[in-house]
């Protein structure tokens, strides 16, 4: 019996780590230790908070941003600004405060995927991203409505090519299938339970006549963020299909028509459409399943569907699609902490396979690896924008560039879901990444961009590093989501830290290092230790 | 990933996992069949290659129905390929009746040549009942081998291989099967290779040498015990992938190093106008790796290549020249890539054992849209390649006056084709066909595979004999014959060089002929005999 009843015991170190690993991207030792002993509800008050809206990325060529004013001839070309945008975003993840905000930005990015190479203007991507940032903990319906006419989305799914008399179904179909009601059982050639082919055609008609606004001067009054505009003279929507659209039983046979072809009435029609889709019971359930898979575990059994998804969906509807209450309910539940029954086999701590974001950015944050500062712009973007996106690409996640419009397979593809991150190639590349952390990554001239200072880290993050067992245990507690048995801890100790040296030899070397600061004595064993832990199956999960 | 050790599959992970999809019940196939004769069946070493066209291929501009050209044009004037002129559709087989007369896209001359050489076939109107307009669901259906409302957690290729090679992964690699059961070129593993329990049977590689170097530089030993939780399940999955990688990396590298391509030039670029991102040939390199692996002795049975970019909702042609552009480039890449591949295989003496099929999640709508593109459709044509293919067009041209919602309706169920592959190409027994899930389709196969497999049941028919073997100056070939007719005898050296090829007229009951080997170098040769719907092969040693 799975249960959303709140978990009211003070959190153990393992439980605190679990909550932070799922809500942050790579929690630090201090964050986990501060959370230990707290109650989940309390902790969530601190976690479920918006981060302040950051300043946009700075272009090193002009030393100011390219958002406002729009980029000009002195700015970097668009493809370079693209990398700056990616780097700026990854930097935000790496330096996030102790809130769920960055993780939710990532969630929305996986929910509304956009293939970046289809978008030729980086500002459009930036503004789409701004919607995720603004509504990270906000209102799902408002965000979805905004995505219908977001400039990048209008290009990505051909919304701007959809005009009265020449319909183009791409966006309408994915709007139902990927963003809102999802696809249910197929009961006839054209009926997918949650929507039908007729609904796709009618929605296509309803979404006709929009265009991108490349000047980014059409600002949405509700979101405050630039978006597309209706084709026409600004008052009349000339390429909009103004007829009545009649949807099927999946949407209560609702008919929608604009009062006129005036822009204001066509916009109201869009609102009516979004209201209709969100009135379907499938919308809340579909989103809650995505949240569940993202935060808890990939397999949704009938029991989970009944006991967790259904009540969460009811809550989401009752809260008028505000996300925060649903996140709170899920993340403070006894189910989330494996405390809703005595059955071990269905425990979810450590049950999600990391995406390349957790492997790369997450490890860098947990190990508190410093990166070139934002005022060292060129190297800052090189490290965050180029090197890290290269790494995630090699691990199967080309940044902002899924293979198809549904996004990266592990976030949605039955039956493997997050197991799809693990193939022989990807797994090997994830292991190889640890060499970048311990060996460091340099720029073209050989100057180091980032590297874990292993002796310094161990000195400040272990209570007694000269004791091999204590060192191994504390590093494993930090880096791995589950407890290990003694045999495994011994393996990491003997084949990692103490490979080729004895326990007392290590102790002596460490003590010598603390006295004279000569790191050479301790670097090699520490590198072997980090390598063996980071190149383990246990490090692949969280 | 050195010093591997892994836990034997205790059945903890994956066992009894109930698969649900958004509240929709799943019907799982029976897991392990009784299949004692896997070893004997493995004597069939035939290879199947799928080229997945990712996104939904616009078959109507790949193969134009010449008997309805005006109607074709009126449905898609902004995309229509011209009937006449310098770059016009290429008629492929004048001998066919008008309702099977097709014109190839002008950039598919390679396909035309292959068809004329008897190395290609077309199968029209392929789909399945209640076909799905969703990329993801439709692709799943094709790979699962089920119907529109089946939600298998395994793919039919996975189920086939799972039974050909039982006890994967624990019992592999072994001396009888040293190579991965299936290989997906690239870095992901598609649903096609999933099995009901455990890790997929497909290994994904993009570069065998790089792969080996990579695998050997990372990893360590696996834990010796796992928690009995979901985390433990994920750990076991990861460990099995790691073990599989270790097991195969060295072998694939050796096979790849031992193999080589012949001097065929694989195409790299589309030579005409198309968007920058469409110019490079994404298929040729994948096929080239496969050819080299096969030449090195790789015994992998199924390969999957994938090329993307077929979801042509917009701008699939150049606005001022419909024969060029993004879709045209894709057609060229397939046609020239596959032709180079088969020329390479022929030089290597391997073409007889390789069958290649294209597959795509659906075709596209016949009427184009206003964005010079097409929306999701239904039935589509499939291409089959290989010397063992019956040169023909199967299925009549779609009736462009009787489209359904603008789509080509179902004519041939994709499972008719896959069942034919499993039975006629791989020589699967009826019980295996059933376990794979295709028993309903066997009686209605599509006869596009010309050389029926020598399966267990056929072994009773005496194969051809060569005597003496080894021989010095002469050996006598004897073939039991059931029906008179012309048979082709081809003989290749082990390096893939053809030393003999002639047609002979055989008559029952036994045909006998002498082969003179006095001038041949010492070494091994392979003697192929094809005809009467059958094929025999035999090695011959020549020692002077």
XYZ file of C-alpha atoms in Angstrom, chain A residues 118 158 161 166-170 173-174 177-178 183-189 192 197 201 289 293 297-302 305 344-351 353 403-406 412-416 418-420 422-429 431-432 435 482 485 487-488 491 495 531-532 535 537-538 540-541, chain B residues 1 3 18-24 26 54 130-137 139-140 144 148-149 151-153 186-189 191 194 203-206 211 214-215 217-225 227-231 233-235 237-239 241-242 244-245 306-308 311 313-314 365 369-371 375-376:
152
model
C 16.161 24.072 -35.326
C 6.144 24.509 -37.075
C 3.722 27.507 -40.690
C -3.027 25.250 -45.061
C -2.962 23.472 -41.741
C 0.170 21.947 -40.256
C -0.476 19.501 -37.476
C 2.936 19.165 -35.912
C -0.289 16.657 -32.118
C 2.689 17.024 -29.820
C 0.719 13.736 -26.894
C 3.762 15.179 -25.145
C -1.522 9.241 -25.211
C -3.743 6.567 -23.774
C -4.821 3.173 -25.047
C -5.650 3.128 -28.728
C -9.265 2.036 -28.950
C -9.833 2.600 -32.658
C -7.813 3.667 -35.689
C -6.195 7.316 -28.384
C -7.178 12.505 -34.650
C -7.221 18.536 -36.677
C 3.381 10.670 -13.877
C 9.354 9.375 -12.927
C 11.206 5.910 -9.932
C 10.552 5.010 -13.542
C 8.088 2.173 -13.093
C 4.494 3.091 -12.304
C 2.580 0.026 -11.122
C -1.219 -0.028 -10.776
C -1.121 4.856 -10.154
C 12.215 -3.653 0.907
C 11.902 -4.658 -2.709
C 9.983 -1.553 -3.700
C 12.335 0.902 -2.007
C 13.219 3.864 -4.165
C 16.268 5.360 -2.472
C 19.056 5.144 -5.021
C 16.707 3.842 -7.717
C 19.977 6.180 -12.922
C 17.225 13.126 -31.299
C 13.527 13.788 -31.688
C 10.767 16.060 -30.471
C 9.737 13.884 -27.532
C 9.820 8.985 -21.487
C 10.605 5.854 -23.502
C 8.921 2.701 -22.265
C 10.112 0.201 -21.109
C 13.650 1.254 -20.313
C 16.354 5.965 -17.347
C 18.080 2.628 -18.091
C 18.511 3.960 -21.594
C 23.338 2.903 -19.842
C 24.756 1.412 -23.013
C 28.300 0.120 -23.403
C 29.421 3.376 -24.970
C 27.625 5.735 -22.643
C 28.594 3.819 -19.527
C 32.240 3.862 -20.497
C 32.082 7.596 -21.153
C 33.288 6.280 -16.145
C 35.850 8.177 -18.175
C 39.398 11.274 -15.159
C 23.080 3.712 -0.595
C 28.475 -3.658 2.944
C 33.152 -6.245 1.604
C 32.489 -3.456 -0.853
C 37.281 -3.390 -2.036
C 41.954 -1.638 -4.698
C 38.599 6.821 -9.540
C 37.445 3.565 -8.098
C 33.871 4.422 -11.838
C 27.915 1.088 -10.743
C 26.879 2.602 -7.396
C 25.600 5.760 -11.526
C 22.501 5.933 -9.353
C 36.281 -2.202 -17.111
C 39.023 -7.359 -13.866
C 5.021 -5.660 -14.220
C 5.013 -3.286 -17.085
C 2.408 -0.614 -17.101
C 2.092 2.275 -19.431
C -0.045 5.115 -18.160
C -2.593 2.780 -16.739
C -2.721 0.599 -19.841
C 0.539 -4.989 -20.846
C 13.729 7.704 -38.314
C -5.200 0.982 -36.792
C -1.825 2.441 -37.504
C -0.714 5.142 -35.191
C 0.239 8.658 -36.181
C 2.622 8.943 -33.280
C 6.339 8.512 -34.024
C 7.060 6.971 -30.701
C 4.130 4.572 -30.489
C 8.093 2.847 -33.853
C 7.428 0.827 -30.724
C 7.781 -4.920 -30.642
C -1.619 -1.291 -32.379
C -2.802 -2.145 -28.873
C 2.570 -3.083 -25.289
C 5.334 -5.633 -25.233
C 8.364 -4.876 -23.192
C 25.576 4.099 -32.916
C 25.442 4.632 -29.236
C 21.873 3.916 -28.114
C 19.997 0.613 -27.938
C 13.509 -1.231 -28.291
C 14.852 -5.569 -25.820
C 25.264 -4.080 -28.336
C 25.704 -0.555 -29.553
C 28.996 0.397 -31.088
C 30.063 3.195 -33.301
C 35.325 1.231 -28.181
C 37.663 3.107 -24.095
C 36.361 -0.005 -22.379
C 40.666 2.212 -19.703
C 37.774 2.437 -17.255
C 35.744 0.537 -14.685
C 36.461 -1.980 -11.976
C 34.989 -4.972 -10.232
C 31.326 -5.250 -9.510
C 29.899 -5.561 -6.004
C 29.489 -9.147 -4.856
C 26.115 -8.629 -3.278
C 20.491 -4.865 -1.947
C 17.087 -6.347 -2.612
C 15.617 -2.992 -3.603
C 14.962 -1.033 -6.782
C 18.489 0.341 -6.414
C 17.799 -3.866 -9.704
C 19.395 -0.860 -11.368
C 22.839 -1.910 -10.174
C 21.349 -3.877 -14.953
C 24.368 -1.628 -15.042
C 26.699 -4.477 -14.107
C 25.965 -3.939 -19.444
C 29.484 -3.537 -18.109
C 28.766 -7.389 -21.824
C 31.049 -4.545 -22.838
C 19.532 4.334 -38.005
C 19.343 7.502 -40.046
C 17.225 10.429 -39.050
C 10.033 13.771 -40.268
C 6.745 18.366 -42.079
C 8.262 21.274 -43.928
C 0.385 11.951 -46.298
C 1.019 20.859 -46.989
C 1.663 24.532 -47.558
C 5.144 24.363 -46.105
C 2.336 15.374 -42.445
C 2.301 11.940 -40.815
